[in-house]
Amino acid sequence: MLAESEVTLASPGWRLRARQLTAIVRIELRQRLTGLRILPALLLALAPVGLLMLAGILIRINLAPGDTPSVAEAVKVFAEVYHTLVLRFCVFFGCAAIFLMLFRGDVMSRSLHYWFMSPVRREVLVLAKFLAGLATAGLLFTGTTVLGWLAIYIPAGFDQLGPHMLHGPGLRLLATYVGITWLACLGYGAVFLAVGQLFRNPILPTAFVLAWEGIHPFLPPLLKKLSVTHYLGSLGPVPVEVPLISLVAEPAPVPVAVGGLLLFSLAVLGLAAWRIRRMEIDYGSD
Amino acid sequence: MSPSDRIVFDEVSKFYGEVLGVNRVSLAIPPGITSLVGPNGSGKSTLMNLMCGLLQPTVGRIRVLGVAPGDPEQLGRAVGYCSQHDAFPPGLTGLGFVEAFLLAAGFRRDEARRRAWQAIERVGLAEAAKRKVAAYSKGMRQRIKLAQAIAHEPRVLVLDEPLNGLDPMARAEVIALFRDWAGGGRSLIISSHILHEVDMLSDQVVLMNQGYVIAEGDIRGVRGEVTQPMQVMLRCAEPGKLAARLVQLDHVVEVQLHEDGGGLHLRTRDADGFYALLGRIVVEEGLAIETVTPLDDDVHAVYEYLIGGDGDAG
């Protein structure tokens, strides 16, 4: 006798999987974007905006009469803040907060079996959770990037905004930074999703990833290619200061940097998808 | 009955490192209500998690209605699972919880909503459906988990301690739901430590201890495997006269008269033989028997004999 579900639920296939993917992304987004779960990542996203705005206001207040701060100088400051604070700290820890909990959070709340008992391929589940995490992190840190960018016009005045964005390089630069932000979320997201799945206690592996990304300037050129920072650094539209003692590697051309990061993320997601097929749930003893 | 109607464990063992979960389990569970009974750590939940694909066997093979637990797309359609853990994704209403599961399964929104309501009504929780699960009582949470497990109409329902926390009224309703469910040729696997309910509910039992299946089958059949004497209580007017005849039987090992003089207890190694002879003795001696009560045909007694506990399978 066929159960009712088998009559109305479409046969397994790409159409059904696409519907499942969409449904799971929506459910996850609703959970990730509401409530206290989002708070740590939100604070990390707002921190650089606050800092840039505060700096802009202080510069503006302390301007000597006749001084006209240049937007180009502000763009350089933004580039430094973006690389050192936004990418290396806020996006890194924001992605850790979001992506580590995609599976770990369900294990900790003893609710992962609800997903595992759904008639859904586990690979679909990995992809759906990743996309939900990516959308959350991407939206948050795009907000950081755009608001932080707007703050650079505070010293020179917002009357510079229109000309710089529309007739100068502003729009192109901002679009590039937004693109880098999404790529950073993609790369760090994949890494932290896998870490959250592979390790019961993700603190040590996260510290390792942080250290690895931190020592990036001192890594030999071959090893540099195994870090997210290497690809992101190659994409920055405005050059930033590098540490004096560093092993210089040829910056990757944009297609190689973007393609490399995509491939790197895909490989890590593939590992996560392979791992989840063997993942077991055992919340406690009998 | 074909293997595609059954849940089959073929020499299945599960080890957690050095620790034994279950060892060399071979079972073929037919449709109907099957209860897993055993003390803490006996392997009941391990067995359930194995058949749901939440654990993978170290060795051996499992098939649930012919489906491998490693195939979540097919297994999830066939099986509904209700964990003993009282945990839910945060922030959801009862309706949202059931609906989310159906949407993730791939049902269209209107169909998911219809099925969610149907399942919630079935467990008697319609009035509270739009309240947050976090505000539910223990019994309500048990019922909403049950609604989630049955919402997609699976053919196998696996329920870990499903009667925990239910008040007597809800308990009776849920037991009725179980009977109704299993009546349609479907399989219901439950673990419970409330043995008289297991006894009332089950078509068959699987007794487990320390990772081993020590007996399985219908309760009387399992009792038949036990070599220990079986107890029977008789209430009659002249118990002394009856006792005198009974002690002459080879298989009767003990007879005790009741203090009130209105009956006796006996222990026999051959219950069927005893019942066959009892009628003849009654006629020959002209006795009036009020009641004959087998005391060991419930799972509690079987459990006590086989596992040596006090019947609290916890």
XYZ file of C-alpha atoms in Angstrom:
600
model
C 0.000 0.000 0.000
C 1.385 3.378 -0.937
C 1.418 5.895 1.857
C -0.363 9.167 1.135
C 2.911 11.092 1.170
C 4.200 9.073 -1.724
C 1.188 10.042 -3.784
C 1.477 13.796 -3.300
C 5.199 14.307 -2.737
C 6.969 14.476 -6.066
C 9.470 11.766 -6.922
C 13.037 12.526 -5.938
C 14.588 14.610 -8.655
C 16.117 18.002 -9.302
C 12.784 19.820 -9.250
C 11.890 18.446 -5.832
C 15.404 19.126 -4.546
C 15.213 22.727 -5.748
C 11.933 23.132 -3.857
C 13.439 21.596 -0.742
C 16.488 23.844 -1.076
C 14.324 26.961 -1.306
C 12.178 25.887 1.631
C 15.149 25.115 3.877
C 16.889 28.387 2.964
C 13.724 30.293 3.915
C 13.326 28.447 7.198
C 16.984 28.947 8.081
C 16.926 32.611 7.107
C 13.907 33.198 9.300
C 15.768 31.620 12.182
C 19.129 33.283 11.529
C 17.859 36.792 10.893
C 15.536 36.978 13.863
C 16.138 36.826 17.580
C 19.306 36.972 19.583
C 21.211 34.612 17.324
C 22.079 37.438 14.971
C 23.296 39.788 17.713
C 27.036 38.898 17.794
C 27.347 39.164 14.018
C 25.290 42.362 13.998
C 27.567 43.991 16.568
C 30.622 42.955 14.562
C 29.025 44.395 11.442
C 28.249 47.710 13.096
C 31.620 48.168 14.842
C 33.646 49.460 11.844
C 30.776 51.690 10.763
C 30.732 53.305 14.169
C 34.494 53.680 14.142
C 34.604 55.251 10.677
C 31.727 57.589 11.492
C 33.318 58.648 14.747
C 36.658 59.242 13.028
C 34.925 61.223 10.276
C 33.049 63.384 12.767
C 36.208 64.049 14.835
C 38.181 65.033 11.726
C 35.332 67.249 10.622
C 35.125 68.979 14.033
C 38.871 69.502 14.257
C 39.311 70.874 10.743
C 41.386 74.044 10.628
C 39.681 76.910 8.818
C 40.383 76.634 5.106
C 41.290 72.932 5.225
C 39.578 70.827 2.587
C 40.048 67.128 3.255
C 40.426 65.072 0.148
C 38.086 62.180 -0.629
C 41.038 60.300 -2.153
C 42.796 60.363 1.248
C 39.603 59.130 2.901
C 39.406 56.284 0.386
C 42.941 55.214 1.392
C 41.926 55.246 5.056
C 38.844 53.220 4.182
C 41.007 50.691 2.310
C 43.236 50.213 5.377
C 40.274 49.916 7.747
C 38.497 47.593 5.346
C 41.438 45.197 5.052
C 42.585 45.207 8.642
C 39.347 45.599 10.563
C 36.422 44.695 8.321
C 37.863 41.709 6.459
C 40.393 40.315 8.909
C 38.358 40.809 12.048
C 34.673 41.598 11.564
C 33.860 39.430 8.552
C 36.104 36.668 9.912
C 34.458 36.510 13.344
C 31.027 37.362 11.958
C 31.238 34.393 9.605
C 32.521 32.262 12.473
C 29.494 33.261 14.568
C 27.048 32.533 11.750
C 28.475 29.517 9.941
C 29.894 27.576 12.892
C 26.396 27.421 14.334
C 24.654 26.178 11.197
C 25.142 22.564 12.266
C 26.776 22.947 15.670
C 23.806 25.015 16.879
C 21.360 22.287 15.885
C 23.484 19.674 17.627
C 23.688 21.819 20.757
C 19.930 22.389 20.776
C 19.392 18.672 20.071
C 17.279 19.436 17.028
C 19.485 18.270 14.154
C 17.521 15.035 13.835
C 14.534 17.013 12.554
C 16.590 17.865 9.498
C 18.155 14.434 9.208
C 14.775 12.710 9.344
C 13.366 14.874 6.531
C 13.246 13.110 3.191
C 16.016 15.386 1.977
C 19.455 14.488 0.709
C 21.966 15.638 3.255
C 23.985 17.371 0.545
C 20.927 19.528 -0.155
C 20.796 20.340 3.525
C 24.456 21.438 3.530
C 23.944 23.627 0.493
C 20.726 25.148 1.852
C 22.233 25.953 5.217
C 25.310 27.395 3.537
C 23.222 29.619 1.264
C 21.176 30.833 4.221
C 24.371 31.619 6.125
C 25.870 33.301 3.078
C 22.796 35.471 2.568
C 22.810 36.477 6.239
C 26.533 37.259 6.387
C 26.555 38.844 2.929
C 23.674 41.181 3.727
C 25.096 42.162 7.110
C 28.584 42.915 5.875
C 27.413 44.539 2.669
C 25.623 46.894 5.033
C 28.907 47.422 6.886
C 30.765 48.096 3.648
C 28.210 50.539 2.258
C 27.654 52.428 5.516
C 31.417 52.495 6.183
C 31.972 53.822 2.698
C 29.410 56.579 3.223
C 31.248 57.572 6.406
C 34.319 58.538 4.392
C 32.390 61.505 3.022
C 31.822 62.965 6.485
C 35.113 64.966 6.656
C 34.853 66.309 3.112
C 31.088 66.781 3.260
C 28.293 64.848 1.600
C 28.247 67.304 -1.288
C 31.261 65.282 -2.540
C 29.239 62.087 -2.583
C 27.409 62.613 -5.852
C 30.367 63.735 -7.971
C 32.712 61.065 -6.537
C 30.218 58.248 -6.948
C 28.745 59.197 -10.280
C 31.574 61.024 -12.037
C 34.582 59.667 -10.167
C 35.760 56.193 -9.183
C 33.460 55.983 -6.137
C 30.809 53.626 -7.493
C 33.362 51.257 -9.035
C 35.392 51.154 -5.824
C 32.320 50.568 -3.661
C 31.047 47.813 -5.985
C 34.470 46.156 -5.798
C 34.493 46.282 -2.006
C 30.957 44.860 -1.879
C 32.095 42.060 -4.208
C 35.111 41.345 -1.995
C 32.815 41.260 1.033
C 30.618 38.602 -0.583
C 33.654 36.587 -1.624
C 35.034 36.818 1.918
C 31.719 35.554 3.301
C 31.797 32.757 0.742
C 35.338 31.654 1.606
C 35.201 32.060 5.378
C 31.640 30.726 5.383
C 32.659 27.487 3.685
C 35.598 27.075 6.062
C 33.527 27.681 9.191
C 30.629 25.521 8.042
C 33.066 22.639 7.616
C 34.783 23.391 10.939
C 31.405 23.438 12.723
C 30.609 20.065 11.248
C 33.964 18.371 11.666
C 34.851 19.438 15.188
C 32.901 19.017 18.386
C 34.737 22.000 19.868
C 35.397 24.550 17.117
C 37.452 26.979 19.223
C 40.851 25.444 18.480
C 40.299 25.043 14.733
C 38.941 28.603 14.564
C 42.038 29.856 16.386
C 44.153 27.928 13.907
C 42.350 29.485 10.924
C 42.746 32.925 12.506
C 46.467 32.351 13.056
C 46.872 30.977 9.534
C 45.180 34.009 8.012
C 47.149 36.266 10.356
C 50.557 34.932 9.341
C 49.556 35.102 5.697
C 52.105 37.858 4.850
C 54.923 35.667 6.146
C 53.907 32.477 4.383
C 55.846 31.270 1.359
C 54.060 32.001 -1.938
C 52.785 28.442 -2.357
C 51.169 28.315 1.099
C 49.699 31.789 0.652
C 47.404 30.237 -1.921
C 45.764 28.190 0.832
C 44.431 31.252 2.598
C 41.325 33.300 1.921
C 43.270 36.497 2.602
C 45.586 35.813 -0.329
C 42.751 35.903 -2.846
C 40.931 38.785 -1.174
C 44.129 40.848 -0.923
C 44.674 40.475 -4.650
C 41.255 41.991 -5.338
C 41.588 45.192 -3.312
C 41.149 48.187 -5.658
C 43.273 50.444 -3.479
C 46.734 49.208 -2.418
C 47.241 48.823 1.317
C 50.420 48.812 3.385
C 52.001 45.370 3.787
C 54.159 44.472 6.802
C 57.828 45.292 6.302
C 58.907 41.726 6.941
C 56.797 39.742 4.561
C 57.326 37.309 1.779
C 55.989 39.001 -1.283
C 53.946 36.866 -3.592
C 52.775 37.948 -6.971
C 49.175 39.175 -6.504
C 46.820 36.861 -8.306
C 45.071 38.348 -11.345
C 41.402 39.077 -10.681
C 39.995 36.062 -12.601
C 42.469 33.761 -10.837
C 41.676 35.295 -7.435
C 37.911 35.047 -7.910
C 38.120 31.617 -9.563
C 40.576 30.388 -6.924
C 38.340 31.480 -4.078
C 35.287 29.916 -5.715
C 37.150 26.654 -6.264
C 38.544 26.722 -2.731
C 35.038 27.272 -1.313
C 33.565 24.551 -3.509
C 36.242 22.104 -2.390
C 35.566 22.850 1.287
C 31.797 22.555 0.742
C 32.391 19.261 -1.055
C 34.272 18.038 2.001
C 31.382 19.148 4.208
C 28.872 17.371 1.943
C 30.959 14.190 2.014
C 31.273 14.393 5.776
C 27.590 14.926 6.426
C 26.656 11.690 4.699
C 28.581 9.902 7.438
C 27.540 12.183 10.243
C 25.868 10.473 13.185
C 23.620 11.908 15.839
C 24.029 10.734 19.385
C 22.836 13.318 21.860
C 23.175 11.039 24.838
C 23.014 7.542 26.156
C 20.066 5.219 26.036
C 5.161 -11.324 4.442
C 8.044 -10.035 2.342
C 11.164 -8.249 3.635
C 9.791 -5.057 2.084
C 7.078 -5.074 4.777
C 9.546 -5.469 7.608
C 12.329 -3.741 9.429
C 15.270 -6.088 9.119
C 18.448 -6.081 11.170
C 20.995 -8.549 9.913
C 23.816 -9.244 12.383
C 24.017 -5.562 13.260
C 26.562 -4.291 15.780
C 27.268 -0.752 16.810
C 30.252 0.289 18.858
C 31.028 3.774 20.130
C 34.775 3.366 20.106
C 35.325 0.648 22.680
C 31.834 0.947 24.093
C 29.164 -1.469 22.962
C 25.913 0.012 21.683
C 24.232 -3.104 20.343
C 25.812 -6.396 19.423
C 24.903 -8.922 16.731
C 21.271 -7.947 16.493
C 19.211 -9.911 13.998
C 15.554 -8.994 13.862
C 12.731 -8.906 11.359
C 10.066 -6.628 12.809
C 6.667 -7.128 11.150
C 3.920 -4.499 10.833
C 2.015 -3.742 14.021
C 3.085 -2.291 17.340
C 6.492 -3.398 18.560
C 7.856 -2.273 21.901
C 11.512 -2.099 22.782
C 11.971 -2.780 26.463
C 15.157 -2.661 28.462
C 16.962 -0.750 31.183
C 19.043 2.384 30.651
C 21.980 1.683 28.366
C 20.415 -1.504 27.039
C 20.605 -0.277 23.443
C 16.980 0.682 22.765
C 17.712 4.182 21.515
C 20.750 2.941 19.611
C 18.529 0.443 17.813
C 15.994 3.161 17.000
C 18.668 5.571 15.804
C 20.159 2.849 13.626
C 16.854 2.147 11.895
C 16.369 5.905 11.368
C 19.810 6.364 9.822
C 20.904 8.693 12.621
C 23.621 6.175 13.469
C 25.471 3.866 11.131
C 26.138 0.255 12.057
C 29.731 -0.743 12.689
C 28.925 -4.045 11.008
C 25.793 -5.613 9.613
C 22.970 -4.495 7.387
C 19.684 -2.752 8.052
C 16.692 -2.411 5.752
C 13.533 -0.517 6.625
C 10.783 -1.775 4.324
C 13.552 -2.570 1.882
C 15.108 0.897 2.138
C 18.689 1.401 3.349
C 18.890 3.949 6.194
C 21.725 5.613 4.291
C 19.208 6.845 1.706
C 17.545 9.784 3.500
C 15.325 10.732 0.573
C 13.545 7.372 0.615
C 13.883 6.660 4.308
C 12.438 10.033 5.338
C 9.334 9.316 3.284
C 8.848 5.925 4.875
C 9.702 6.753 8.486
C 8.447 9.249 11.031
C 10.611 9.684 14.104
C 9.872 11.164 17.485
C 12.941 11.614 19.638
C 12.896 11.338 23.418
C 14.709 14.670 23.542
C 12.425 17.549 24.289
C 14.106 20.007 21.952
C 12.793 22.156 19.130
C 14.166 24.673 16.673
C 13.820 28.034 18.447
C 11.049 30.532 17.897
C 8.507 28.305 16.160
C 4.812 27.870 16.858
C 3.402 24.362 16.946
C 1.927 24.847 13.501
C 5.146 26.390 12.205
C 7.167 23.485 13.561
C 5.114 20.839 11.770
C 4.762 22.943 8.643
C 8.504 23.640 8.436
C 9.206 19.918 8.382
C 6.703 19.377 5.562
C 8.039 22.310 3.534
C 11.580 21.021 3.912
C 10.346 17.640 2.745
C 9.206 19.314 -0.450
C 5.452 19.648 -0.008
C 3.886 22.713 -1.577
C 2.894 25.448 0.858
C -0.887 24.842 0.744
C -0.447 21.090 1.017
C 2.049 21.508 3.889
C -0.409 23.766 5.730
C -3.285 21.303 5.205
C -1.261 18.328 6.387
C 0.129 20.209 9.369
C -3.387 21.105 10.550
C -4.575 17.550 9.955
C -1.752 16.092 12.045
C -2.191 18.666 14.806
C -5.919 17.968 15.002
C -5.170 14.275 15.127
C -3.097 14.704 18.283
C -5.687 17.070 19.788
C -3.587 20.226 19.782
C -5.526 22.441 17.379
C -6.321 25.121 19.949
C -2.658 25.610 20.833
C -1.335 25.292 17.291
C -0.513 28.971 16.910
C 1.241 29.307 20.253
C 5.035 29.133 20.531
C 6.309 25.614 21.254
C 8.502 27.100 23.987
C 5.318 27.892 25.943
C 3.947 24.339 25.646
C 3.667 21.970 28.574
C 5.604 18.701 28.518
C 2.557 16.785 27.325
C 1.847 19.313 24.573
C 5.440 19.089 23.387
C 5.161 15.313 23.218
C 2.030 15.653 21.133
C 3.445 18.238 18.743
C 6.461 15.985 18.172
C 4.055 13.198 17.415
C 2.154 15.438 14.996
C 5.410 16.248 13.225
C 6.293 12.558 13.000
C 2.963 11.538 11.457
C 2.313 14.602 9.288
C 3.757 13.109 6.115
C 1.914 9.811 6.642
C 4.924 7.532 6.959
C 4.545 3.754 6.945
C 6.854 3.333 9.918
C 6.664 5.389 13.070
C 9.587 5.235 15.482
C 8.808 6.779 18.857
C 11.293 7.013 21.689
C 9.433 7.157 25.015
C 6.331 8.718 23.419
C 4.093 8.507 26.494
C 6.392 10.488 28.768
C 4.749 13.524 30.244
C 1.235 12.822 28.997
C -1.652 13.085 31.423
C -3.953 10.037 31.660
C -6.494 11.491 29.241
C -3.881 12.387 26.639
C -2.217 9.040 27.199
C -5.432 7.213 26.386
C -5.933 9.368 23.284
C -2.401 8.794 22.070
C -2.623 5.055 22.677
C -5.834 5.026 20.650
C -4.004 6.926 17.923
C -1.232 4.321 17.965
C -3.698 1.487 17.604
C -5.480 3.269 14.787
C -2.145 3.956 13.126
C -0.814 0.419 13.312
C -4.151 -1.029 12.300
C -3.576 -0.116 8.684
C -0.694 -2.539 8.185
C 1.869 0.025 9.269
C 4.681 -0.401 11.759
C 4.947 1.386 15.049
C 8.121 0.965 17.056
C 8.074 2.406 20.543
C 10.299 2.322 23.549
C 8.735 2.859 26.889
C 9.469 2.178 30.498
C 5.795 2.155 31.468
C 5.493 -1.568 31.201
C 1.793 -2.086 31.709
C 1.184 0.269 28.801
C 3.717 -1.563 26.668
C 1.879 -4.702 27.619
C -1.510 -3.293 26.639
C -0.225 -1.753 23.436
C 2.172 -4.156 21.874
C 1.700 -6.856 19.335
C 5.270 -7.877 19.960
C 8.139 -6.955 22.238
C 11.893 -6.864 21.864
C 13.634 -7.262 25.191
C 17.108 -5.797 25.364
C 19.866 -5.839 27.892
C 23.445 -4.591 27.681
C 23.291 -4.241 23.913
C 21.847 -7.670 23.231
C 18.387 -8.704 22.156
C 17.550 -11.340 24.720
C 14.046 -12.163 23.577
C 11.603 -11.099 20.910
C 8.154 -11.995 19.698
C 4.640 -11.728 21.081
C 4.551 -11.544 24.855
C 3.163 -15.056 25.396
C 5.681 -16.425 22.941
C 8.518 -14.682 24.709
C 7.236 -16.032 27.991
C 7.302 -19.504 26.483
C 11.020 -19.161 25.874
C 11.595 -18.647 29.554
C 12.591 -21.807 31.411
C 11.620 -20.495 34.805
C 8.311 -21.747 36.259
C 5.237 -19.738 35.468
C 2.890 -18.451 38.150
C -0.858 -18.922 38.145
C -3.376 -17.713 40.701
C -6.629 -19.602 41.241
C -9.553 -18.477 43.370
C -11.845 -21.342 44.416
C -13.936 -22.620 47.346
C -11.823 -25.636 48.343
C -8.226 -24.766 47.550
C -6.809 -27.497 49.804
C -8.528 -30.189 47.760
C -7.239 -28.695 44.533
C -3.725 -28.269 45.952
C -3.618 -31.949 46.898
C -4.217 -32.927 43.270
C -1.909 -30.316 41.822
C 1.178 -31.252 43.828
C 1.006 -34.717 42.262
C 1.713 -33.243 38.831
C 5.369 -33.455 37.762
C 5.518 -29.986 36.291
C 4.030 -28.201 39.298
C 6.922 -27.085 41.483
C 5.160 -25.104 44.184
C 1.682 -24.556 45.560
C 0.830 -21.928 48.188
C -2.611 -21.571 49.750
C -3.948 -18.087 50.194
C -4.253 -16.977 53.821
C -7.943 -16.182 53.368
C -8.597 -19.789 52.352
C -10.163 -18.666 49.107
C -7.529 -19.655 46.574
C -3.977 -20.640 45.818
C -0.839 -19.719 43.961
C 1.071 -22.267 41.970
C 4.250 -22.363 39.905
C 4.485 -24.743 36.969
C 7.083 -25.546 34.348
C 4.394 -26.455 31.796
C 1.624 -23.896 31.719
C -0.121 -25.413 28.711
C -0.037 -28.874 30.319
C -1.438 -27.402 33.525
C -4.348 -25.706 31.748
C -5.108 -28.936 29.871
C -5.317 -30.938 33.120
C -7.086 -28.321 35.202
C -10.458 -28.901 33.570
C -10.284 -32.639 34.273
C -9.320 -32.102 37.917
C -12.132 -29.627 38.412
C -14.686 -32.068 37.022
C -13.307 -35.060 38.951
C -13.178 -33.207 42.278
C -16.383 -31.258 41.719
C -14.654 -27.930 42.377
C -16.042 -24.483 41.675
C -13.326 -22.284 40.259
C -13.951 -18.529 40.409
C -10.957 -17.242 38.513
C -7.746 -18.479 36.915
C -5.183 -15.714 36.445
C -1.808 -16.236 34.775
C 0.539 -13.877 36.578
C 3.456 -14.028 34.186
C 1.946 -13.266 30.827
C 2.684 -9.587 30.985
C 5.875 -8.022 29.815
C 6.684 -6.877 33.334
C 7.027 -10.421 34.566
C 8.924 -11.518 31.480
C 11.228 -8.574 31.937
C 11.777 -9.474 35.561
C 12.632 -13.075 34.680
C 14.879 -12.299 31.770
C 16.710 -9.265 33.000
C 16.408 -9.750 36.708
C 15.284 -6.196 37.437
C 12.246 -4.961 39.215
C 10.437 -4.204 36.051
C 11.291 -0.531 35.912
C 12.934 -0.468 32.540
C 13.615 3.226 32.880
